[in-house]
Amino acid sequence: MIDHSYPTWLEVNLSAIEQNSRNVVQRTGVPLMAVVKANAYGHGSVEVSKAALAGGATWLGVARFGEARVLRQAGITAPILVLGMITPPEVDEAIAANVSVTLHSREVADMLSQRGKAVGKPVLAHLKIDTGIGRLGVQPGEVLELARYALSQGNIQIEGLFSHFAMADVEDHPLTAVQVSRFKGAVEALEQAGLLPRWVHLSNTAGTLVHPEARFTMVRAGSAVVGIWPFDHTPYPEYLRPALSWKARLASCKILPKGWGVGYGQEYILQQDEIIGVVPVGYGDGFRRQPGNEVLIDGRCVPVVGRVCMDQSMIRLPKAYPMGTEIVLLGKQGDAEISLDDLGKRWKTATVDVTAIINFRVPRIYVRD
Ligand SMILES: Cc1ncc(COP(=O)(O)O)c(C=O)c1O
Protein backbone atom coordinates (compact mmCIF):
# COMPACT_ATOMS: atom_id res chain seq x y z
CA MET A 1 0.00 0.00 0.00
CA ILE A 2 1.38 3.42 -0.90
CA ASP A 3 1.55 5.77 2.04
CA HIS A 4 0.61 9.37 1.36
CA SER A 5 1.80 10.71 4.69
CA TYR A 6 5.40 11.56 3.92
CA PRO A 7 7.40 13.73 1.50
CA THR A 8 9.84 10.82 1.17
CA TRP A 9 9.91 7.29 2.51
CA LEU A 10 11.44 3.85 2.10
CA GLU A 11 9.30 0.84 1.31
CA VAL A 12 10.76 -2.33 2.77
CA ASN A 13 9.26 -5.60 1.59
CA LEU A 14 9.29 -7.98 4.55
CA SER A 15 8.07 -10.89 2.41
CA ALA A 16 11.26 -10.55 0.36
CA ILE A 17 13.38 -10.56 3.52
CA GLU A 18 11.62 -13.59 4.94
CA GLN A 19 11.90 -15.45 1.64
CA ASN A 20 15.57 -14.52 1.11
CA SER A 21 16.36 -15.87 4.59
CA ARG A 22 14.41 -19.06 3.95
CA ASN A 23 16.22 -19.55 0.63
CA VAL A 24 19.64 -19.07 2.23
CA VAL A 25 18.82 -21.61 4.96
CA GLN A 26 17.50 -24.09 2.40
CA ARG A 27 20.43 -23.67 0.01
CA THR A 28 23.13 -23.95 2.67
CA GLY A 29 21.56 -26.42 5.06
CA VAL A 30 23.28 -24.76 8.03
CA PRO A 31 21.95 -22.29 10.61
CA LEU A 32 21.90 -18.65 9.54
CA MET A 33 23.02 -15.66 11.56
CA ALA A 34 21.21 -12.70 9.98
CA VAL A 35 23.56 -9.73 10.15
CA VAL A 36 21.40 -6.72 10.96
CA LYS A 37 24.03 -4.15 11.89
CA ALA A 38 23.73 -0.53 10.76
CA ASN A 39 19.96 -0.72 11.10
CA ALA A 40 19.94 -3.85 8.91
CA TYR A 41 21.84 -1.98 6.20
CA GLY A 42 19.33 0.84 6.47
CA HIS A 43 16.24 -1.36 6.15
CA GLY A 44 15.26 -1.26 9.84
CA SER A 45 16.87 -3.68 12.28
CA VAL A 46 13.84 -4.71 14.34
CA GLU A 47 11.53 -5.49 11.44
CA VAL A 48 14.27 -7.13 9.37
CA SER A 49 15.31 -9.26 12.35
CA LYS A 50 11.75 -10.43 12.91
CA ALA A 51 11.29 -11.25 9.20
CA ALA A 52 14.65 -13.04 9.01
CA LEU A 53 13.82 -15.09 12.11
CA ALA A 54 10.42 -15.92 10.61
CA GLY A 55 12.29 -17.08 7.49
CA GLY A 56 14.43 -19.48 9.52
CA ALA A 57 17.44 -17.46 10.73
CA THR A 58 18.40 -18.52 14.25
CA TRP A 59 21.02 -15.94 15.25
CA LEU A 60 21.33 -12.19 14.79
CA GLY A 61 24.61 -10.35 14.32
CA VAL A 62 25.19 -6.68 15.11
CA ALA A 63 28.31 -4.50 15.17
CA ARG A 64 27.73 -2.65 18.46
CA PHE A 65 26.03 -3.48 21.71
CA GLY A 66 23.63 -0.53 21.27
CA GLU A 67 22.19 -2.32 18.26
CA ALA A 68 21.63 -5.47 20.32
CA ARG A 69 19.93 -3.38 23.01
CA VAL A 70 17.42 -2.09 20.46
CA LEU A 71 16.57 -5.65 19.44
CA ARG A 72 16.16 -6.84 23.03
CA GLN A 73 14.01 -3.79 23.85
CA ALA A 74 11.79 -4.78 20.92
CA GLY A 75 11.23 -8.15 22.58
CA ILE A 76 13.53 -10.20 20.32
CA THR A 77 14.88 -13.13 22.34
CA ALA A 78 16.97 -14.90 19.66
CA PRO A 79 20.70 -15.30 20.30
CA ILE A 80 22.64 -12.17 19.33
CA LEU A 81 26.37 -11.76 18.71
CA VAL A 82 28.06 -8.35 18.91
CA LEU A 83 30.62 -8.64 16.11
CA GLY A 84 32.60 -5.51 16.97
CA MET A 85 34.02 -3.66 19.96
CA ILE A 86 32.30 -3.77 23.32
CA THR A 87 33.03 -1.46 26.28
CA PRO A 88 33.10 -2.55 29.95
CA PRO A 89 29.68 -1.10 30.89
CA GLU A 90 28.22 -2.69 27.77
CA VAL A 91 29.59 -6.08 28.87
CA ASP A 92 27.54 -5.76 32.07
CA GLU A 93 24.45 -5.09 29.97
CA ALA A 94 25.31 -7.86 27.52
CA ILE A 95 25.51 -10.36 30.38
CA ALA A 96 22.13 -9.25 31.68
CA ALA A 97 20.59 -9.33 28.20
CA ASN A 98 22.06 -12.72 27.28
CA VAL A 99 23.98 -11.22 24.36
CA SER A 100 27.23 -12.83 23.15
CA VAL A 101 30.34 -10.78 22.55
CA THR A 102 33.47 -11.03 20.43
CA LEU A 103 36.65 -12.16 22.14
CA HIS A 104 39.54 -11.07 19.95
CA SER A 105 42.48 -10.55 22.31
CA ARG A 106 43.84 -11.25 25.79
CA GLU A 107 42.98 -7.67 26.75
CA VAL A 108 39.35 -8.34 25.90
CA ALA A 109 39.47 -11.64 27.83
CA ASP A 110 40.72 -9.76 30.91
CA MET A 111 38.00 -7.16 30.55
CA LEU A 112 35.23 -9.74 30.04
CA SER A 113 36.40 -11.73 33.01
CA GLN A 114 36.56 -8.66 35.27
CA ARG A 115 33.07 -7.56 34.28
CA GLY A 116 31.74 -11.10 34.65
CA LYS A 117 33.14 -11.23 38.21
CA ALA A 118 31.63 -7.84 39.04
CA VAL A 119 28.22 -8.92 37.74
CA GLY A 120 28.53 -12.42 39.16
CA LYS A 121 27.61 -14.22 35.94
CA PRO A 122 29.51 -15.81 33.03
CA VAL A 123 30.08 -13.96 29.77
CA LEU A 124 29.12 -15.60 26.47
CA ALA A 125 31.81 -15.13 23.82
CA HIS A 126 32.82 -16.08 20.28
CA LEU A 127 36.56 -16.24 19.60
CA LYS A 128 37.60 -14.12 16.64
CA ILE A 129 40.57 -14.85 14.46
CA ASP A 130 42.02 -12.68 11.73
CA THR A 131 42.54 -14.93 8.72
CA GLY A 132 43.48 -12.11 6.37
CA ILE A 133 41.31 -9.01 6.67
CA GLY A 134 43.56 -7.25 9.19
CA ARG A 135 40.78 -6.20 11.57
CA LEU A 136 39.78 -7.69 14.93
CA GLY A 137 41.13 -11.08 15.86
CA VAL A 138 44.21 -13.02 16.89
CA GLN A 139 46.35 -14.78 14.34
CA PRO A 140 45.09 -18.31 13.58
CA GLY A 141 48.12 -19.82 15.33
CA GLU A 142 47.31 -17.94 18.53
CA VAL A 143 43.70 -19.04 18.93
CA LEU A 144 44.36 -22.10 21.07
CA GLU A 145 46.37 -20.05 23.53
CA LEU A 146 43.64 -17.39 23.66
CA ALA A 147 40.96 -20.02 24.20
CA ARG A 148 42.95 -21.59 27.06
CA TYR A 149 43.63 -18.20 28.60
CA ALA A 150 39.96 -17.19 28.42
CA LEU A 151 38.78 -20.51 29.85
CA SER A 152 41.29 -20.26 32.68
CA GLN A 153 39.44 -17.15 33.87
CA GLY A 154 36.58 -19.45 34.84
CA ASN A 155 33.74 -17.19 33.81
CA ILE A 156 34.03 -16.89 30.03
CA GLN A 157 31.90 -19.37 28.09
CA ILE A 158 33.27 -19.82 24.58
CA GLU A 159 30.35 -20.73 22.38
CA GLY A 160 31.75 -19.81 18.97
CA LEU A 161 34.79 -19.37 16.73
CA PHE A 162 34.70 -17.02 13.76
CA SER A 163 36.56 -15.02 11.18
CA HIS A 164 35.64 -12.76 8.26
CA PHE A 165 36.38 -12.80 4.53
CA ALA A 166 38.05 -9.87 2.81
CA MET A 167 37.64 -10.81 -0.86
CA ALA A 168 34.87 -13.40 -1.14
CA ASP A 169 32.83 -11.02 -3.30
CA VAL A 170 35.57 -11.07 -5.93
CA GLU A 171 35.14 -14.30 -7.85
CA ASP A 172 38.07 -16.70 -7.66
CA HIS A 173 40.21 -14.36 -5.58
CA PRO A 174 43.06 -16.48 -4.17
CA LEU A 175 42.82 -14.92 -0.68
CA THR A 176 39.48 -16.64 -0.06
CA ALA A 177 40.99 -20.13 -0.28
CA VAL A 178 43.89 -18.96 1.89
CA GLN A 179 41.47 -17.64 4.52
CA VAL A 180 39.48 -20.90 4.47
CA SER A 181 42.65 -22.89 4.95
CA ARG A 182 43.88 -20.68 7.83
CA PHE A 183 40.46 -20.95 9.45
CA LYS A 184 40.48 -24.74 9.09
CA GLY A 185 43.89 -24.79 10.78
CA ALA A 186 42.44 -22.95 13.76
CA VAL A 187 39.40 -25.26 13.84
CA GLU A 188 41.67 -28.32 13.88
CA ALA A 189 43.86 -26.92 16.65
CA LEU A 190 40.83 -26.31 18.87
CA GLU A 191 39.30 -29.66 17.92
CA GLN A 192 42.45 -31.58 18.84
CA ALA A 193 42.52 -29.82 22.19
CA GLY A 194 38.86 -30.70 22.73
CA LEU A 195 37.99 -27.00 22.82
CA LEU A 196 36.08 -26.51 19.56
CA PRO A 197 32.90 -24.59 20.32
CA ARG A 198 29.54 -25.36 18.78
CA TRP A 199 29.26 -22.34 16.48
CA VAL A 200 31.98 -22.17 13.85
CA HIS A 201 31.38 -19.46 11.25
CA LEU A 202 33.40 -17.78 8.54
CA SER A 203 31.15 -16.91 5.62
CA ASN A 204 29.50 -13.61 4.79
CA THR A 205 26.94 -13.52 1.97
CA ALA A 206 29.45 -14.10 -0.81
CA GLY A 207 31.11 -16.95 1.06
CA THR A 208 27.75 -18.41 2.04
CA LEU A 209 26.38 -18.54 -1.47
CA VAL A 210 29.40 -19.53 -3.54
CA HIS A 211 31.82 -21.26 -1.18
CA PRO A 212 30.08 -24.34 0.21
CA GLU A 213 33.40 -25.47 1.71
CA ALA A 214 33.31 -22.44 4.01
CA ARG A 215 29.95 -23.00 5.69
CA PHE A 216 31.13 -24.84 8.83
CA THR A 217 28.32 -24.91 11.46
CA MET A 218 26.78 -21.50 10.72
CA VAL A 219 26.89 -18.73 8.12
CA ARG A 220 26.54 -14.99 8.70
CA ALA A 221 24.70 -13.11 6.00
CA GLY A 222 23.48 -9.53 5.92
CA SER A 223 23.35 -8.62 2.24
CA ALA A 224 21.57 -11.81 1.20
CA VAL A 225 18.91 -11.33 3.86
CA VAL A 226 17.94 -7.91 2.51
CA GLY A 227 18.30 -9.15 -1.06
CA ILE A 228 21.61 -7.60 -2.04
CA TRP A 229 23.75 -9.72 -4.38
CA PRO A 230 27.38 -8.89 -3.71
CA PHE A 231 28.85 -9.76 -7.10
CA ASP A 232 29.27 -6.97 -9.61
CA HIS A 233 29.55 -8.98 -12.78
CA THR A 234 27.00 -11.73 -12.43
CA PRO A 235 23.24 -11.30 -12.61
CA TYR A 236 20.97 -11.56 -9.56
CA PRO A 237 20.07 -15.17 -8.79
CA GLU A 238 16.37 -16.02 -8.72
CA TYR A 239 16.52 -16.87 -5.01
CA LEU A 240 17.36 -13.32 -3.87
CA ARG A 241 14.98 -10.40 -4.12
CA PRO A 242 15.82 -6.78 -3.26
CA ALA A 243 13.62 -5.54 -0.45
CA LEU A 244 14.02 -1.79 -0.71
CA SER A 245 12.38 1.00 -2.72
CA TRP A 246 12.91 4.71 -2.09
CA LYS A 247 10.07 7.02 -2.99
CA ALA A 248 9.11 10.67 -2.67
CA ARG A 249 6.38 13.05 -3.72
CA LEU A 250 6.85 15.99 -6.03
CA ALA A 251 7.03 19.12 -3.88
CA SER A 252 6.74 21.71 -6.63
CA CYS A 253 6.61 22.03 -10.38
CA LYS A 254 7.04 25.31 -12.23
CA ILE A 255 8.24 26.83 -15.45
CA LEU A 256 11.50 28.72 -15.05
CA PRO A 257 12.68 31.16 -17.72
CA LYS A 258 15.73 30.88 -19.93
CA GLY A 259 18.78 32.20 -18.08
CA TRP A 260 17.50 31.21 -14.61
CA GLY A 261 19.95 29.29 -12.44
CA VAL A 262 19.14 26.21 -10.38
CA GLY A 263 20.62 25.35 -6.98
CA TYR A 264 23.71 26.24 -4.95
CA GLY A 265 26.61 27.20 -7.15
CA GLN A 266 24.19 27.89 -9.99
CA GLU A 267 25.70 24.99 -11.88
CA TYR A 268 22.64 24.57 -14.07
CA ILE A 269 21.61 27.64 -16.04
CA LEU A 270 18.55 27.21 -18.22
CA GLN A 271 19.27 27.50 -21.95
CA GLN A 272 15.54 27.80 -22.60
CA ASP A 273 12.34 27.93 -20.56
CA GLU A 274 12.03 24.62 -18.73
CA ILE A 275 9.74 22.82 -16.30
CA ILE A 276 11.67 22.27 -13.08
CA GLY A 277 10.38 20.04 -10.31
CA VAL A 278 11.51 19.88 -6.71
CA VAL A 279 11.97 16.49 -5.03
CA PRO A 280 12.04 16.69 -1.22
CA VAL A 281 15.16 14.51 -0.88
CA GLY A 282 18.76 15.61 -0.47
CA TYR A 283 22.16 14.57 0.75
CA GLY A 284 20.89 14.91 4.32
CA ASP A 285 18.79 11.85 3.51
CA GLY A 286 21.63 9.89 1.92
CA PHE A 287 20.96 10.89 -1.69
CA ARG A 288 24.50 11.61 -2.78
CA ARG A 289 25.69 15.02 -3.82
CA GLN A 290 27.20 13.80 -7.06
CA PRO A 291 26.52 14.54 -10.71
CA GLY A 292 24.51 12.15 -12.89
CA ASN A 293 21.55 11.55 -10.58
CA GLU A 294 18.21 10.51 -12.08
CA VAL A 295 14.78 9.69 -10.70
CA LEU A 296 11.62 8.11 -12.11
CA ILE A 297 8.35 9.96 -12.58
CA ASP A 298 5.37 8.78 -14.58
CA GLY A 299 7.31 5.62 -15.50
CA ARG A 300 10.25 7.44 -17.08
CA CYS A 301 13.70 8.55 -16.08
CA VAL A 302 14.39 12.28 -15.64
CA PRO A 303 17.65 14.01 -14.70
CA VAL A 304 18.46 15.79 -11.48
CA VAL A 305 19.76 19.24 -12.43
CA GLY A 306 21.99 21.53 -10.38
CA ARG A 307 23.56 20.46 -7.11
CA VAL A 308 21.70 18.17 -4.73
CA CYS A 309 20.85 20.26 -1.63
CA MET A 310 20.65 18.92 1.93
CA ASP A 311 16.88 18.34 1.78
CA GLN A 312 15.85 18.90 -1.83
CA SER A 313 16.88 18.13 -5.39
CA MET A 314 15.66 19.68 -8.62
CA ILE A 315 14.64 17.71 -11.69
CA ARG A 316 13.98 18.63 -15.31
CA LEU A 317 10.51 17.54 -16.36
CA PRO A 318 9.11 16.89 -19.84
CA LYS A 319 5.70 18.20 -18.75
CA ALA A 320 3.94 19.59 -15.71
CA TYR A 321 2.87 17.24 -12.90
CA PRO A 322 0.77 18.02 -9.85
CA MET A 323 2.27 18.35 -6.39
CA GLY A 324 2.31 14.93 -4.72
CA THR A 325 3.09 12.97 -7.89
CA GLU A 326 5.07 9.87 -6.95
CA ILE A 327 8.81 9.91 -7.61
CA VAL A 328 10.99 6.79 -7.39
CA LEU A 329 14.64 7.20 -6.45
CA LEU A 330 15.31 3.47 -6.07
CA GLY A 331 13.08 0.71 -7.37
CA LYS A 332 10.53 0.24 -10.12
CA GLN A 333 7.88 2.46 -11.61
CA GLY A 334 5.98 0.97 -14.53
CA ASP A 335 8.58 -0.58 -16.81
CA ALA A 336 11.34 1.72 -15.61
CA GLU A 337 13.74 0.85 -12.82
CA ILE A 338 16.60 2.39 -10.89
CA SER A 339 18.34 -0.53 -9.20
CA LEU A 340 20.68 -0.59 -6.26
CA ASP A 341 23.44 -1.53 -8.68
CA ASP A 342 22.65 1.59 -10.74
CA LEU A 343 23.02 3.76 -7.63
CA GLY A 344 26.19 1.97 -6.53
CA LYS A 345 27.77 2.50 -9.95
CA ARG A 346 26.56 6.10 -10.17
CA TRP A 347 27.97 6.93 -6.75
CA LYS A 348 31.04 4.70 -7.22
CA THR A 349 30.40 2.79 -4.05
CA ALA A 350 29.19 -0.56 -2.71
CA THR A 351 25.46 -1.21 -2.84
CA VAL A 352 25.34 -1.74 0.93
CA ASP A 353 26.89 1.71 1.33
CA VAL A 354 23.94 3.13 -0.61
CA THR A 355 21.31 1.61 1.70
CA ALA A 356 23.18 1.76 5.02
CA ILE A 357 23.46 5.52 5.05
CA ILE A 358 19.90 6.42 4.18
CA ASN A 359 19.14 8.73 7.08
CA PHE A 360 16.85 7.84 9.96
CA ARG A 361 14.64 10.80 9.11
CA VAL A 362 13.39 8.93 6.03
CA PRO A 363 10.51 6.85 7.42
CA ARG A 364 10.59 3.13 6.74
CA ILE A 365 7.22 1.76 5.61
CA TYR A 366 6.90 -2.01 5.86
CA VAL A 367 4.99 -3.84 3.15
CA ARG A 368 4.36 -7.46 2.20
CA ASP A 369 3.64 -9.09 -1.12
C1 LIG B 1 31.89 -9.69 10.76
C2 LIG B 1 30.86 -9.65 9.68
N1 LIG B 1 30.17 -10.74 9.39
C3 LIG B 1 29.22 -10.78 8.44
C4 LIG B 1 28.93 -9.66 7.71
C5 LIG B 1 27.86 -9.73 6.65
O1 LIG B 1 28.37 -9.48 5.37
P1 LIG B 1 27.42 -9.59 4.10
O2 LIG B 1 26.59 -8.36 4.07
O3 LIG B 1 28.34 -9.69 2.94
O4 LIG B 1 26.61 -10.80 4.28
C6 LIG B 1 29.62 -8.48 7.96
C7 LIG B 1 29.34 -7.28 7.17
O5 LIG B 1 30.16 -6.58 6.70
C8 LIG B 1 30.62 -8.46 8.99
O6 LIG B 1 31.33 -7.36 9.26
XYZ file of C-alpha atoms and ligand atoms in Angstrom:
385
model
C 0.000 0.000 0.000
C 1.383 3.418 -0.901
C 1.554 5.773 2.042
C 0.613 9.372 1.358
C 1.804 10.709 4.690
C 5.405 11.556 3.918
C 7.404 13.727 1.503
C 9.839 10.817 1.168
C 9.909 7.287 2.515
C 11.444 3.849 2.096
C 9.297 0.844 1.314
C 10.763 -2.325 2.768
C 9.263 -5.604 1.593
C 9.294 -7.982 4.554
C 8.069 -10.891 2.413
C 11.259 -10.546 0.357
C 13.384 -10.559 3.524
C 11.622 -13.593 4.945
C 11.897 -15.445 1.637
C 15.565 -14.517 1.114
C 16.363 -15.868 4.592
C 14.411 -19.059 3.946
C 16.218 -19.547 0.629
C 19.637 -19.073 2.230
C 18.820 -21.606 4.959
C 17.504 -24.092 2.399
C 20.427 -23.673 0.012
C 23.131 -23.947 2.668
C 21.556 -26.423 5.063
C 23.279 -24.760 8.026
C 21.954 -22.287 10.609
C 21.899 -18.651 9.535
C 23.023 -15.656 11.558
C 21.206 -12.699 9.982
C 23.557 -9.731 10.151
C 21.400 -6.719 10.961
C 24.031 -4.148 11.889
C 23.727 -0.527 10.759
C 19.957 -0.720 11.100
C 19.941 -3.853 8.910
C 21.844 -1.982 6.203
C 19.334 0.843 6.475
C 16.237 -1.362 6.146
C 15.263 -1.258 9.843
C 16.871 -3.684 12.275
C 13.840 -4.714 14.344
C 11.531 -5.490 11.439
C 14.267 -7.135 9.365
C 15.312 -9.263 12.353
C 11.749 -10.433 12.908
C 11.290 -11.246 9.203
C 14.654 -13.036 9.005
C 13.822 -15.093 12.106
C 10.418 -15.919 10.612
C 12.293 -17.082 7.493
C 14.434 -19.478 9.516
C 17.435 -17.456 10.728
C 18.398 -18.516 14.247
C 21.020 -15.941 15.253
C 21.327 -12.192 14.791
C 24.609 -10.352 14.325
C 25.193 -6.680 15.113
C 28.306 -4.497 15.167
C 27.733 -2.648 18.459
C 26.027 -3.479 21.706
C 23.634 -0.529 21.272
C 22.191 -2.320 18.261
C 21.628 -5.466 20.320
C 19.935 -3.385 23.010
C 17.425 -2.091 20.455
C 16.570 -5.653 19.441
C 16.156 -6.838 23.025
C 14.005 -3.793 23.845
C 11.793 -4.780 20.916
C 11.231 -8.146 22.578
C 13.527 -10.199 20.323
C 14.876 -13.127 22.336
C 16.969 -14.900 19.659
C 20.699 -15.297 20.302
C 22.639 -12.171 19.326
C 26.367 -11.756 18.708
C 28.057 -8.348 18.911
C 30.620 -8.642 16.114
C 32.604 -5.512 16.968
C 34.020 -3.659 19.964
C 32.300 -3.774 23.319
C 33.031 -1.465 26.276
C 33.104 -2.551 29.954
C 29.680 -1.096 30.887
C 28.219 -2.693 27.769
C 29.586 -6.081 28.868
C 27.537 -5.759 32.068
C 24.447 -5.093 29.973
C 25.315 -7.861 27.516
C 25.512 -10.361 30.377
C 22.132 -9.247 31.685
C 20.589 -9.325 28.199
C 22.062 -12.719 27.278
C 23.985 -11.224 24.361
C 27.234 -12.832 23.152
C 30.339 -10.783 22.549
C 33.472 -11.028 20.426
C 36.648 -12.164 22.142
C 39.538 -11.070 19.951
C 42.482 -10.546 22.307
C 43.835 -11.246 25.789
C 42.981 -7.671 26.746
C 39.354 -8.344 25.901
C 39.473 -11.640 27.829
C 40.719 -9.759 30.914
C 38.005 -7.157 30.551
C 35.226 -9.738 30.042
C 36.396 -11.730 33.015
C 36.556 -8.660 35.271
C 33.074 -7.562 34.283
C 31.740 -11.103 34.655
C 33.136 -11.225 38.207
C 31.627 -7.844 39.043
C 28.219 -8.919 37.740
C 28.526 -12.417 39.161
C 27.609 -14.218 35.944
C 29.508 -15.813 33.032
C 30.082 -13.958 29.773
C 29.119 -15.601 26.466
C 31.805 -15.134 23.821
C 32.816 -16.079 20.283
C 36.559 -16.241 19.601
C 37.604 -14.115 16.643
C 40.572 -14.848 14.464
C 42.017 -12.679 11.731
C 42.536 -14.933 8.716
C 43.480 -12.112 6.368
C 41.309 -9.005 6.671
C 43.561 -7.254 9.191
C 40.781 -6.203 11.566
C 39.777 -7.686 14.927
C 41.134 -11.075 15.864
C 44.205 -13.015 16.890
C 46.354 -14.781 14.337
C 45.094 -18.306 13.584
C 48.122 -19.822 15.326
C 47.309 -17.938 18.533
C 43.705 -19.041 18.927
C 44.361 -22.097 21.072
C 46.367 -20.047 23.525
C 43.644 -17.388 23.664
C 40.961 -20.023 24.204
C 42.946 -21.593 27.065
C 43.632 -18.203 28.602
C 39.964 -17.187 28.423
C 38.784 -20.507 29.853
C 41.288 -20.262 32.683
C 39.442 -17.150 33.873
C 36.582 -19.448 34.844
C 33.740 -17.187 33.813
C 34.030 -16.889 30.026
C 31.901 -19.370 28.087
C 33.272 -19.821 24.579
C 30.351 -20.726 22.384
C 31.747 -19.808 18.974
C 34.787 -19.370 16.729
C 34.701 -17.023 13.763
C 36.562 -15.016 11.183
C 35.639 -12.762 8.264
C 36.377 -12.802 4.534
C 38.050 -9.873 2.813
C 37.638 -10.805 -0.857
C 34.874 -13.398 -1.142
C 32.829 -11.023 -3.300
C 35.570 -11.075 -5.929
C 35.144 -14.302 -7.849
C 38.074 -16.700 -7.664
C 40.207 -14.363 -5.582
C 43.060 -16.475 -4.174
C 42.822 -14.919 -0.683
C 39.475 -16.637 -0.063
C 40.990 -20.126 -0.276
C 43.890 -18.963 1.890
C 41.465 -17.645 4.521
C 39.483 -20.902 4.467
C 42.653 -22.891 4.955
C 43.879 -20.681 7.825
C 40.462 -20.950 9.452
C 40.481 -24.743 9.086
C 43.886 -24.794 10.779
C 42.441 -22.951 13.765
C 39.396 -25.256 13.841
C 41.672 -28.316 13.878
C 43.858 -26.916 16.645
C 40.825 -26.310 18.873
C 39.302 -29.665 17.924
C 42.455 -31.577 18.843
C 42.522 -29.819 22.185
C 38.862 -30.700 22.729
C 37.993 -27.005 22.818
C 36.078 -26.515 19.558
C 32.904 -24.587 20.319
C 29.538 -25.357 18.783
C 29.264 -22.341 16.478
C 31.982 -22.166 13.853
C 31.379 -19.463 11.247
C 33.400 -17.781 8.544
C 31.154 -16.910 5.620
C 29.496 -13.609 4.793
C 26.940 -13.520 1.967
C 29.446 -14.104 -0.811
C 31.107 -16.946 1.058
C 27.749 -18.411 2.044
C 26.381 -18.543 -1.471
C 29.398 -19.534 -3.540
C 31.824 -21.257 -1.181
C 30.084 -24.341 0.211
C 33.398 -25.473 1.708
C 33.307 -22.444 4.012
C 29.945 -22.997 5.695
C 31.132 -24.838 8.827
C 28.323 -24.911 11.462
C 26.781 -21.498 10.724
C 26.887 -18.730 8.116
C 26.542 -14.993 8.697
C 24.702 -13.107 5.999
C 23.482 -9.530 5.915
C 23.352 -8.621 2.236
C 21.574 -11.813 1.199
C 18.907 -11.330 3.856
C 17.938 -7.914 2.506
C 18.302 -9.152 -1.063
C 21.607 -7.603 -2.044
C 23.746 -9.719 -4.382
C 27.380 -8.885 -3.707
C 28.846 -9.764 -7.104
C 29.274 -6.966 -9.610
C 29.554 -8.978 -12.780
C 27.002 -11.734 -12.426
C 23.235 -11.304 -12.606
C 20.972 -11.560 -9.563
C 20.072 -15.173 -8.793
C 16.374 -16.025 -8.725
C 16.519 -16.873 -5.010
C 17.358 -13.316 -3.867
C 14.983 -10.398 -4.121
C 15.819 -6.782 -3.256
C 13.617 -5.541 -0.450
C 14.016 -1.788 -0.708
C 12.383 0.999 -2.718
C 12.911 4.708 -2.093
C 10.074 7.021 -2.994
C 9.105 10.666 -2.670
C 6.376 13.049 -3.715
C 6.852 15.986 -6.032
C 7.027 19.122 -3.876
C 6.741 21.706 -6.631
C 6.614 22.026 -10.381
C 7.038 25.306 -12.230
C 8.244 26.831 -15.453
C 11.504 28.723 -15.050
C 12.680 31.156 -17.724
C 15.729 30.879 -19.935
C 18.785 32.199 -18.075
C 17.498 31.211 -14.613
C 19.952 29.287 -12.440
C 19.138 26.206 -10.378
C 20.619 25.348 -6.985
C 23.706 26.245 -4.954
C 26.614 27.203 -7.148
C 24.187 27.887 -9.991
C 25.703 24.987 -11.877
C 22.641 24.566 -14.068
C 21.612 27.644 -16.043
C 18.555 27.207 -18.220
C 19.267 27.500 -21.947
C 15.542 27.800 -22.600
C 12.336 27.930 -20.564
C 12.028 24.621 -18.729
C 9.744 22.819 -16.303
C 11.665 22.273 -13.085
C 10.381 20.038 -10.314
C 11.514 19.877 -6.714
C 11.967 16.487 -5.033
C 12.041 16.686 -1.220
C 15.158 14.514 -0.876
C 18.760 15.610 -0.472
C 22.164 14.573 0.747
C 20.891 14.911 4.319
C 18.789 11.853 3.507
C 21.629 9.886 1.916
C 20.960 10.894 -1.691
C 24.504 11.613 -2.778
C 25.692 15.023 -3.816
C 27.195 13.798 -7.062
C 26.516 14.543 -10.713
C 24.513 12.149 -12.888
C 21.551 11.554 -10.581
C 18.214 10.506 -12.082
C 14.775 9.694 -10.701
C 11.618 8.108 -12.105
C 8.355 9.956 -12.581
C 5.369 8.778 -14.579
C 7.314 5.616 -15.496
C 10.247 7.441 -17.083
C 13.698 8.554 -16.083
C 14.385 12.283 -15.636
C 17.653 14.013 -14.703
C 18.458 15.794 -11.477
C 19.756 19.244 -12.427
C 21.989 21.530 -10.383
C 23.560 20.457 -7.108
C 21.696 18.169 -4.733
C 20.845 20.264 -1.628
C 20.650 18.925 1.928
C 16.880 18.340 1.785
C 15.854 18.898 -1.831
C 16.881 18.129 -5.392
C 15.658 19.682 -8.618
C 14.637 17.705 -11.691
C 13.985 18.634 -15.308
C 10.512 17.538 -16.360
C 9.110 16.892 -19.836
C 5.703 18.196 -18.750
C 3.944 19.590 -15.707
C 2.870 17.240 -12.901
C 0.769 18.023 -9.845
C 2.272 18.351 -6.388
C 2.306 14.932 -4.724
C 3.089 12.970 -7.892
C 5.070 9.867 -6.950
C 8.809 9.909 -7.609
C 10.993 6.793 -7.386
C 14.639 7.204 -6.453
C 15.309 3.472 -6.072
C 13.077 0.714 -7.375
C 10.530 0.242 -10.117
C 7.882 2.465 -11.613
C 5.980 0.968 -14.529
C 8.584 -0.579 -16.809
C 11.344 1.723 -15.613
C 13.740 0.847 -12.822
C 16.600 2.389 -10.894
C 18.337 -0.527 -9.204
C 20.678 -0.587 -6.261
C 23.439 -1.530 -8.679
C 22.650 1.591 -10.738
C 23.018 3.760 -7.631
C 26.193 1.972 -6.531
C 27.766 2.501 -9.951
C 26.561 6.097 -10.174
C 27.971 6.928 -6.749
C 31.040 4.704 -7.216
C 30.403 2.791 -4.049
C 29.193 -0.559 -2.706
C 25.456 -1.207 -2.840
C 25.339 -1.739 0.931
C 26.887 1.713 1.333
C 23.940 3.132 -0.614
C 21.309 1.614 1.704
C 23.180 1.757 5.015
C 23.460 5.523 5.050
C 19.896 6.422 4.178
C 19.137 8.729 7.082
C 16.845 7.838 9.964
C 14.638 10.802 9.107
C 13.392 8.935 6.025
C 10.514 6.854 7.424
C 10.588 3.126 6.740
C 7.219 1.757 5.606
C 6.903 -2.007 5.863
C 4.985 -3.842 3.153
C 4.363 -7.459 2.203
C 3.639 -9.088 -1.124
C 31.892 -9.691 10.760
C 30.858 -9.647 9.683
N 30.167 -10.745 9.390
C 29.225 -10.777 8.437
C 28.927 -9.655 7.705
C 27.862 -9.733 6.646
O 28.371 -9.476 5.365
P 27.418 -9.590 4.101
O 26.588 -8.363 4.067
O 28.343 -9.694 2.944
O 26.609 -10.801 4.282
C 29.625 -8.479 7.959
C 29.341 -7.283 7.173
O 30.159 -6.578 6.702
C 30.617 -8.462 8.987
O 31.329 -7.359 9.262
